[in-house]
Amino acid sequence: MLARLPIGWLVAMAAFATAVLCLGVQRCARTRGPVAKTAVLSFAFLLVMTGMGRLGIVPWDARQMMVMYSFVWVGFTIGALPSGKRLREAFAAGDRRPESDAPALPVRYVVFMCVAVTLALFLAFPLAM
């Protein structure tokens, strides 16, 4: 359904998903370095996913991969919301804290992240057809 939209709308969806992800990273990191790295890596993932769809490596075409990319990044950002305070603390500490003293994320945060990304994929799959 969404994969039938004009390519401009698909690019806008992907740009919106990337912007949402970058805003989430900006909120946690509060510096431009991690945000720029996130944007570059996100764009690289988009190119790889659409390339895989274009080459036929996966059973979906490039348009469907763009829809899935958009939904997964939004799901990832939503999944990271509960752990935002811990992520801000980790970014603020930077390299000052030894690895052994770094607080681990509670299991409920990891489970919420996995559930959010999975639900986003389950929602993207029928919408991409």
XYZ file of C-alpha atoms in Angstrom:
129
model
C 0.000 0.000 0.000
C 2.622 2.564 1.039
C 5.150 1.197 -1.448
C 2.837 2.328 -4.246
C 3.209 5.973 -3.257
C 5.327 8.222 -5.474
C 9.034 8.021 -4.719
C 9.017 11.553 -3.296
C 6.689 10.484 -0.506
C 8.847 7.458 0.276
C 11.932 9.661 0.472
C 9.996 12.048 2.734
C 9.044 9.117 4.996
C 12.669 7.995 5.181
C 13.854 11.551 5.864
C 11.246 11.937 8.613
C 12.309 8.655 10.236
C 15.959 9.707 10.090
C 15.098 13.117 11.554
C 13.166 11.506 14.410
C 16.126 9.239 15.140
C 18.586 12.162 15.009
C 16.377 14.233 17.323
C 16.356 11.346 19.789
C 20.143 11.124 19.661
C 20.393 14.919 20.031
C 18.189 14.756 23.111
C 20.479 12.160 24.697
C 23.906 13.295 23.521
C 23.400 17.072 23.436
C 26.321 17.402 21.021
C 26.535 17.377 17.242
C 29.108 14.602 16.825
C 26.879 11.628 17.637
C 23.993 13.190 15.703
C 26.115 13.575 12.572
C 27.382 9.998 12.887
C 23.821 8.775 13.338
C 22.641 10.627 10.248
C 25.498 9.275 8.122
C 25.047 5.699 9.351
C 21.298 5.943 8.897
C 21.733 7.102 5.303
C 24.199 4.264 4.704
C 21.649 1.764 6.054
C 19.023 3.214 3.732
C 21.338 2.814 0.747
C 22.185 -0.765 1.710
C 18.536 -1.710 2.265
C 17.316 -0.189 -0.985
C 20.289 -1.676 -2.816
C 19.450 -5.118 -1.479
C 15.874 -4.663 -2.638
C 17.005 -3.418 -6.044
C 19.408 -6.316 -6.571
C 16.857 -8.906 -5.475
C 18.890 -10.168 -2.524
C 15.778 -9.986 -0.350
C 12.220 -10.833 -1.430
C 11.127 -7.175 -1.252
C 11.771 -4.428 -3.748
C 13.512 -1.124 -3.032
C 10.256 0.753 -2.344
C 9.152 -1.810 0.233
C 12.566 -1.637 1.872
C 12.213 2.150 2.202
C 8.888 1.679 4.000
C 10.409 -0.904 6.344
C 13.428 1.337 6.960
C 11.154 4.201 7.992
C 9.053 2.118 10.349
C 12.035 0.386 11.959
C 13.818 3.660 12.774
C 10.678 5.168 14.276
C 10.137 1.951 16.271
C 13.767 2.048 17.398
C 13.412 5.650 18.560
C 10.194 4.893 20.437
C 11.869 1.859 21.994
C 14.765 3.996 23.230
C 12.522 6.508 25.021
C 12.369 4.708 28.406
C 16.148 4.384 28.573
C 16.746 8.047 27.683
C 17.875 9.074 31.160
C 20.437 6.262 31.313
C 21.665 7.068 27.820
C 22.073 10.758 28.745
C 24.099 9.731 31.812
C 26.289 7.466 29.682
C 26.911 10.235 27.125
C 27.657 12.738 29.903
C 30.126 10.372 31.568
C 31.882 9.727 28.270
C 35.296 8.167 28.720
C 35.609 9.244 32.350
C 33.997 6.068 33.665
C 35.697 2.659 33.390
C 33.714 0.059 31.456
C 33.151 -2.078 34.570
C 31.403 0.835 36.362
C 29.015 1.540 33.499
C 25.433 0.882 34.560
C 23.724 -1.859 32.606
C 20.330 -1.239 31.097
C 17.555 -3.037 32.939
C 16.049 -5.964 31.076
C 12.673 -4.225 30.829
C 14.232 -1.461 28.692
C 15.803 -3.977 26.327
C 12.544 -5.925 26.098
C 10.604 -2.723 25.387
C 13.078 -1.848 22.624
C 12.745 -5.279 21.035
C 8.949 -5.185 21.263
C 8.773 -1.686 19.754
C 10.991 -2.596 16.799
C 9.138 -5.883 16.253
C 5.751 -4.173 16.320
C 7.024 -1.551 13.893
C 8.163 -4.308 11.538
C 4.858 -6.161 11.873
C 3.069 -2.923 11.025
C 5.436 -2.100 8.151
C 5.188 -5.499 6.507
C 1.494 -5.349 5.452
C 1.717 -1.623 4.715
C 4.671 -2.194 2.394
C 2.790 -4.694 0.221
